[in-house]
Amino acid sequence: MSYKTDTSDWDANTLHETRLNGIGIVIIACALISACTHEPSPVGPRFTGRLLLLAGENPNGADLFELSAAPGGSTYNYSLVTSGVFEAAASPDRTRLLYTTKDGIQMRDLRTGAVKPLVKGENYCLAWAPDGNRFSYKQKSPATEKAPANAAGAPTKLYVSDLDGKAKLIWEDPFGDYGNVSAPGQSSDIERSTGSSGCAQWIAPDRLVFDRLLGAVPKQKKGGEVTKPNTTTTAILSDPVKLLNTNRKWSFEGVCEVGSAAILRPHDQAQPILLARSLDHLETLDPSPAPCTGCRFVGFAAQSCVPFFIEETGSTSSELFYLNPTNWQRQRGAHLSQTFSVNARMLIKSSARLMIVGDAPASLLLIDTESGETVPFFPKSAEPAASALVSPRPIVWIEN
């Protein structure tokens, strides 16, 4: 028996498959050509990590929120951590958060969520030592008939405490914080920098600086020390504590976390902004002028000495730029199609590429510091989320 193979059907099928493959190749080639000839759509800056911020304004304190990026990076999850917070400060390593309430100073572990009460009383001006082992704070003296605790001029005390709440008195100011009349526990950025008796700032693990206001009181001798009126003082945390006067009174805008560089200016003067490479000898400090006039210091990049500034270039625009920390030369800036209030709070990522800005009434923005591209955390369609974050003040950016 013989068999005859019919190849006509096989030839037709093969030809059909070949044509389909050819069409597929043409479609793929067209897609590749189109991709090469059209610019990709800009992605825009994207937030990663976690952000803790204060929001809301009332005499009983603000709400502390935690915000994180949702899967995909285009939306955000946020949750209320606690309420009744007057002030908050993150440790240099971003693992702990100090905050004040009507009950005193609390410390929250940002890894586990555990909360530890540290100090009772009406406290404010929280500041961490660079090594994260101690912190400073101010406390108003108990109220009396002549001097209510929240009155301007009520006596105040400056303390340094360890992380178990064991505190040491550094300085008692009999004249208090003249001009600082916020609700108990509150201290705004303006008050912190321009108040007659402002907040202390750490310049080394064993040293901090603060103002001593003595008004019209004549020079006093105490333990062989001549106390000058209206001076900036360095406290050396030895046993006993040593207090050194400066030749001038300074207002510190910021101190680098990983070095001793600082941005400062003469007390009670908006300009000029000055740059100090080292604070080892504050009593004879002679800083250099910043390479800008009319600009505003907004902060150092996280865990670095790269300082950022904003300079308004019009009624609705500004320029964001930074200085090379090696030679303090101004680097290329990014144009921003908006301005910010003096109360705006800003955090710059350690890579110095992204910045978070919180401003009133409900503005929370992510900004690319190189291109100036700005995106809101919450679009206008997300009204419930945006309305909950009134006057947002970013506290700490915990990066991935």
XYZ file of C-alpha atoms in Angstrom:
400
model
C 0.000 0.000 0.000
C 1.379 3.387 -0.870
C 0.716 6.721 0.787
C 0.568 10.133 -0.851
C 1.277 13.185 1.251
C -0.836 16.279 0.449
C 1.318 19.359 1.071
C -1.121 21.997 -0.110
C -2.639 22.603 3.350
C 0.822 22.724 4.980
C 2.037 25.338 2.492
C -1.036 27.508 3.101
C -0.640 27.382 6.882
C 3.065 28.162 6.716
C 2.443 31.146 4.466
C -0.243 32.461 6.822
C 2.029 32.172 9.883
C 4.855 33.882 8.027
C 2.613 36.813 7.167
C 1.462 37.133 10.795
C 5.057 37.083 12.043
C 5.948 39.788 9.562
C 3.087 41.964 10.703
C 4.167 41.454 14.324
C 7.720 42.493 13.530
C 6.471 45.631 11.792
C 4.278 46.530 14.795
C 7.164 46.058 17.240
C 9.492 48.090 15.024
C 6.963 50.911 14.834
C 6.583 50.883 18.593
C 10.346 51.070 19.073
C 10.677 53.901 16.569
C 7.859 55.786 18.286
C 9.553 55.335 21.667
C 12.792 56.681 20.271
C 11.239 59.691 18.610
C 8.964 60.799 21.507
C 10.321 62.144 24.780
C 9.216 60.106 27.806
C 6.633 61.721 30.061
C 8.253 63.258 33.147
C 7.785 61.176 36.265
C 8.373 63.997 38.742
C 9.898 63.758 42.213
C 8.670 60.853 44.310
C 8.664 60.528 48.071
C 10.005 57.418 49.778
C 10.399 56.581 53.441
C 8.421 58.025 56.349
C 7.640 61.589 57.342
C 6.591 62.765 60.796
C 4.940 66.154 60.963
C 2.900 68.368 63.255
C -0.397 69.779 61.994
C -3.116 71.958 63.433
C -3.012 75.061 65.607
C -4.778 75.288 68.948
C -3.874 76.133 72.576
C -3.914 72.441 73.521
C -1.169 71.462 71.111
C -0.903 70.034 67.596
C -1.464 66.584 66.134
C 1.553 64.412 65.345
C 1.061 62.490 62.082
C 3.115 59.855 60.304
C 2.994 59.812 56.506
C 4.423 57.084 54.251
C 4.353 56.300 50.546
C 1.704 53.800 49.459
C 2.604 51.004 46.998
C 3.384 52.546 43.634
C 4.617 55.806 45.119
C 1.810 57.984 43.734
C -0.324 58.186 46.887
C 0.339 58.297 50.605
C -0.859 56.678 53.778
C -1.056 58.790 56.906
C -2.036 58.085 60.488
C -2.391 60.032 63.713
C 0.379 59.173 66.185
C -0.672 61.343 69.139
C -2.285 64.691 69.949
C -1.523 67.602 72.244
C 2.079 68.085 71.051
C 3.628 71.545 71.394
C 7.096 70.856 70.023
C 9.068 67.893 68.643
C 12.709 67.168 67.781
C 14.209 64.033 66.215
C 17.501 62.507 67.327
C 20.472 62.902 64.948
C 20.185 59.245 63.858
C 16.406 59.559 63.240
C 15.523 56.703 65.611
C 13.945 58.665 68.503
C 11.629 61.629 68.842
C 11.404 64.011 71.787
C 8.168 65.931 72.129
C 6.480 68.109 74.727
C 2.909 67.872 75.999
C 1.089 69.441 78.939
C 2.408 66.535 81.011
C 6.082 67.031 80.152
C 8.731 65.666 77.777
C 8.152 62.271 76.177
C 10.549 60.178 74.073
C 9.177 57.949 71.317
C 11.180 55.134 69.745
C 10.530 55.542 66.021
C 11.383 51.890 65.364
C 9.103 50.239 67.919
C 6.621 52.991 68.829
C 7.431 52.694 72.537
C 6.944 55.933 74.525
C 8.957 56.865 77.619
C 8.114 59.822 79.909
C 11.257 61.774 80.796
C 10.616 65.185 82.380
C 7.529 66.728 83.971
C 6.537 70.384 83.745
C 6.043 73.016 81.051
C 9.067 72.517 78.837
C 10.171 73.815 75.454
C 13.247 74.506 73.315
C 14.108 70.826 72.793
C 17.538 70.207 71.252
C 19.601 67.031 70.878
C 23.335 66.696 71.473
C 25.153 65.629 68.275
C 25.869 62.155 69.683
C 22.207 61.606 70.631
C 23.039 60.773 74.260
C 21.708 63.972 75.850
C 19.301 66.785 75.137
C 18.656 70.290 76.398
C 15.402 72.040 77.216
C 14.043 75.100 78.964
C 11.482 75.076 81.727
C 9.353 77.884 83.094
C 9.382 78.323 86.825
C 6.159 77.425 88.693
C 3.491 80.132 88.508
C 3.286 82.742 91.224
C 0.905 85.610 91.832
C 3.498 88.061 90.534
C 4.705 85.939 87.604
C 2.315 83.484 85.927
C 4.159 80.571 84.310
C 3.176 81.607 80.782
C 3.835 85.324 81.202
C 6.648 87.146 79.449
C 9.466 87.685 81.910
C 8.674 84.671 84.086
C 11.940 83.063 85.297
C 13.191 80.187 83.178
C 15.826 77.488 83.611
C 18.033 75.767 81.054
C 18.681 72.067 81.668
C 20.648 69.242 80.082
C 19.274 65.730 80.573
C 20.311 62.180 79.767
C 17.896 59.708 78.178
C 16.658 58.556 81.590
C 15.450 62.040 82.518
C 18.319 62.828 84.914
C 18.705 66.576 84.438
C 21.404 69.098 85.338
C 20.774 72.822 85.676
C 22.933 74.897 83.305
C 21.582 78.413 83.750
C 18.701 80.149 85.510
C 17.412 83.263 83.777
C 15.677 85.515 86.299
C 14.265 87.693 83.514
C 12.757 84.861 81.488
C 11.943 84.975 77.785
C 10.882 88.543 77.136
C 8.827 88.691 73.970
C 8.071 84.962 73.956
C 4.441 84.828 74.980
C 3.236 81.719 73.156
C 1.015 79.176 74.802
C 2.851 76.988 77.348
C 5.289 74.689 75.632
C 5.156 76.450 72.279
C 8.055 78.270 70.664
C 7.877 79.336 67.044
C 10.834 79.523 64.662
C 10.801 83.314 64.875
C 10.921 83.251 68.652
C 13.630 80.601 68.674
C 15.919 82.795 66.597
C 15.052 86.339 67.649
C 13.724 86.095 71.189
C 15.692 87.995 73.827
C 16.509 84.728 75.541
C 16.329 82.111 72.800
C 16.779 78.364 72.683
C 20.107 76.671 73.283
C 21.910 74.944 70.410
C 24.503 72.184 70.611
C 27.838 72.759 68.881
C 29.587 69.623 70.211
C 28.632 66.610 72.374
C 29.861 68.477 75.459
C 29.090 72.091 74.509
C 26.031 74.184 73.815
C 25.423 77.876 73.254
C 22.606 80.064 74.561
C 21.740 83.701 75.265
C 22.051 85.312 78.667
C 19.855 88.383 79.032
C 20.664 90.474 82.094
C 18.866 93.669 81.142
C 20.038 96.693 83.126
C 21.587 94.610 85.921
C 25.217 95.676 86.420
C 28.069 93.257 85.945
C 28.017 90.564 88.593
C 30.748 88.373 89.937
C 29.910 84.826 90.805
C 32.662 82.382 91.581
C 35.232 84.677 90.030
C 33.230 84.978 86.769
C 32.328 88.358 85.319
C 28.869 88.057 83.786
C 28.294 90.344 80.825
C 24.828 91.658 79.975
C 23.162 90.515 76.750
C 25.711 87.966 75.643
C 25.887 84.632 73.857
C 27.433 82.064 76.149
C 29.136 78.715 75.601
C 28.423 76.116 78.273
C 31.128 73.449 78.627
C 29.492 70.465 80.310
C 32.280 69.608 82.691
C 31.884 69.213 86.434
C 31.249 71.945 87.359
C 29.786 73.536 84.223
C 31.953 76.286 82.722
C 30.363 79.326 81.067
C 32.326 81.360 78.524
C 31.164 84.739 77.177
C 31.475 85.751 73.529
C 32.607 89.146 72.310
C 29.376 89.545 70.342
C 25.826 88.297 70.622
C 24.868 85.861 67.863
C 21.664 84.302 66.595
C 22.253 80.800 65.244
C 20.201 79.894 62.191
C 21.527 76.343 62.103
C 24.434 74.110 63.103
C 25.647 71.224 60.954
C 24.894 67.817 62.507
C 28.101 66.124 61.389
C 30.545 68.993 61.916
C 30.860 72.358 63.591
C 29.930 74.585 60.637
C 27.127 77.048 61.368
C 24.910 79.663 59.783
C 24.424 82.701 62.022
C 23.924 86.442 62.074
C 24.314 89.320 64.513
C 21.547 89.168 67.096
C 18.304 90.949 66.211
C 19.425 91.582 62.624
C 17.841 89.932 59.612
C 20.996 90.532 57.568
C 23.763 89.810 56.985
C 23.788 86.015 57.026
C 27.226 84.799 58.069
C 29.099 81.497 57.688
C 31.340 79.924 60.312
C 33.540 76.969 59.414
C 34.314 76.105 63.021
C 32.814 76.914 66.413
C 35.796 75.711 68.435
C 36.511 79.242 69.668
C 33.141 80.946 69.764
C 34.405 83.682 72.076
C 36.584 85.078 69.258
C 34.433 84.006 66.303
C 34.906 86.008 63.097
C 32.537 84.497 60.481
C 32.470 85.208 56.751
C 29.517 86.772 54.881
C 27.309 84.470 52.826
C 27.469 84.973 49.028
C 23.928 86.351 48.835
C 21.936 89.339 50.013
C 18.312 89.172 51.007
C 18.342 85.368 50.958
C 16.963 83.098 53.683
C 18.653 80.013 55.151
C 16.276 77.045 55.069
C 18.415 74.247 56.473
C 21.255 71.797 56.017
C 20.747 68.628 54.021
C 20.162 65.762 56.468
C 23.331 64.473 58.101
C 25.567 66.749 56.049
C 27.011 70.267 56.016
C 25.424 71.331 52.697
C 23.451 74.534 53.457
C 20.408 75.520 51.375
C 19.000 79.014 50.849
C 15.965 80.570 49.176
C 16.063 83.942 47.468
C 12.910 85.590 46.146
C 13.244 86.656 42.511
C 9.783 88.183 42.205
C 6.408 88.362 43.869
C 5.541 84.835 42.716
C 8.915 83.162 42.155
C 12.077 82.273 44.026
C 15.382 80.488 43.569
C 16.595 77.579 45.664
C 20.359 77.076 45.837
C 23.043 75.568 48.028
C 26.660 76.262 48.912
C 29.627 73.981 48.421
C 30.601 73.192 52.051
C 34.288 73.072 51.096
C 34.661 76.606 49.764
C 31.188 78.127 50.452
C 30.762 78.912 46.761
C 27.218 79.277 45.475
C 26.071 76.406 43.261
C 23.570 76.454 40.399
C 20.073 77.102 41.700
C 16.635 75.762 40.826
C 13.865 78.148 39.795
C 10.648 77.770 41.792
C 7.405 79.240 40.492
C 6.259 80.222 43.967
C 7.356 81.816 47.216
C 7.073 80.613 50.795
C 6.146 82.294 54.057
C 8.732 82.921 56.763
C 7.048 80.182 58.810
C 7.519 77.493 56.139
C 9.334 74.401 57.435
C 11.725 72.557 55.115
C 13.573 69.243 55.207
C 16.271 68.329 52.659
C 17.121 64.689 51.952
C 20.657 63.510 52.743
C 21.327 63.179 49.000
C 20.386 66.901 48.720
C 18.183 66.046 45.710
C 14.698 66.316 47.247
C 13.112 68.751 49.691
C 9.858 68.642 51.655
C 8.136 71.951 52.415
C 5.261 72.484 54.808
C 3.520 75.839 54.720
C 0.198 77.343 55.787
C -2.636 76.837 55.437
C -2.456 73.248 54.134
C 0.504 73.075 51.778
C 2.769 70.033 51.847
C 5.087 69.851 48.839
C 7.870 67.691 47.433
C 10.472 69.645 45.438
C 13.300 68.498 43.174
C 16.175 70.746 44.266
C 17.897 70.500 40.868
C 15.034 71.017 38.424
C 12.676 72.961 40.687
C 9.814 70.613 39.789
C 7.191 70.717 42.545
C 4.413 68.246 43.295
C 1.858 68.342 46.124
C 1.674 65.380 48.460
C -2.106 65.450 48.193
C -3.872 66.499 44.967
C -6.908 68.757 45.148
C -9.135 65.700 44.735
C -7.906 64.329 48.071
C -9.766 66.865 50.185
C -10.179 64.709 53.343
C -6.439 64.067 53.563
C -5.432 67.654 52.843
C -7.932 69.171 55.265
C -6.568 67.089 58.144
C -3.074 68.549 57.735
C -3.622 72.215 58.560
C -0.406 74.245 58.754
C 1.864 71.194 58.366
C 5.316 71.408 59.998
C 7.648 68.582 58.889
C 9.721 67.263 61.804
C 11.819 64.375 60.501
C 12.246 62.482 57.238
C 13.142 58.841 57.884
C 14.713 57.765 54.616
C 14.724 54.227 53.212
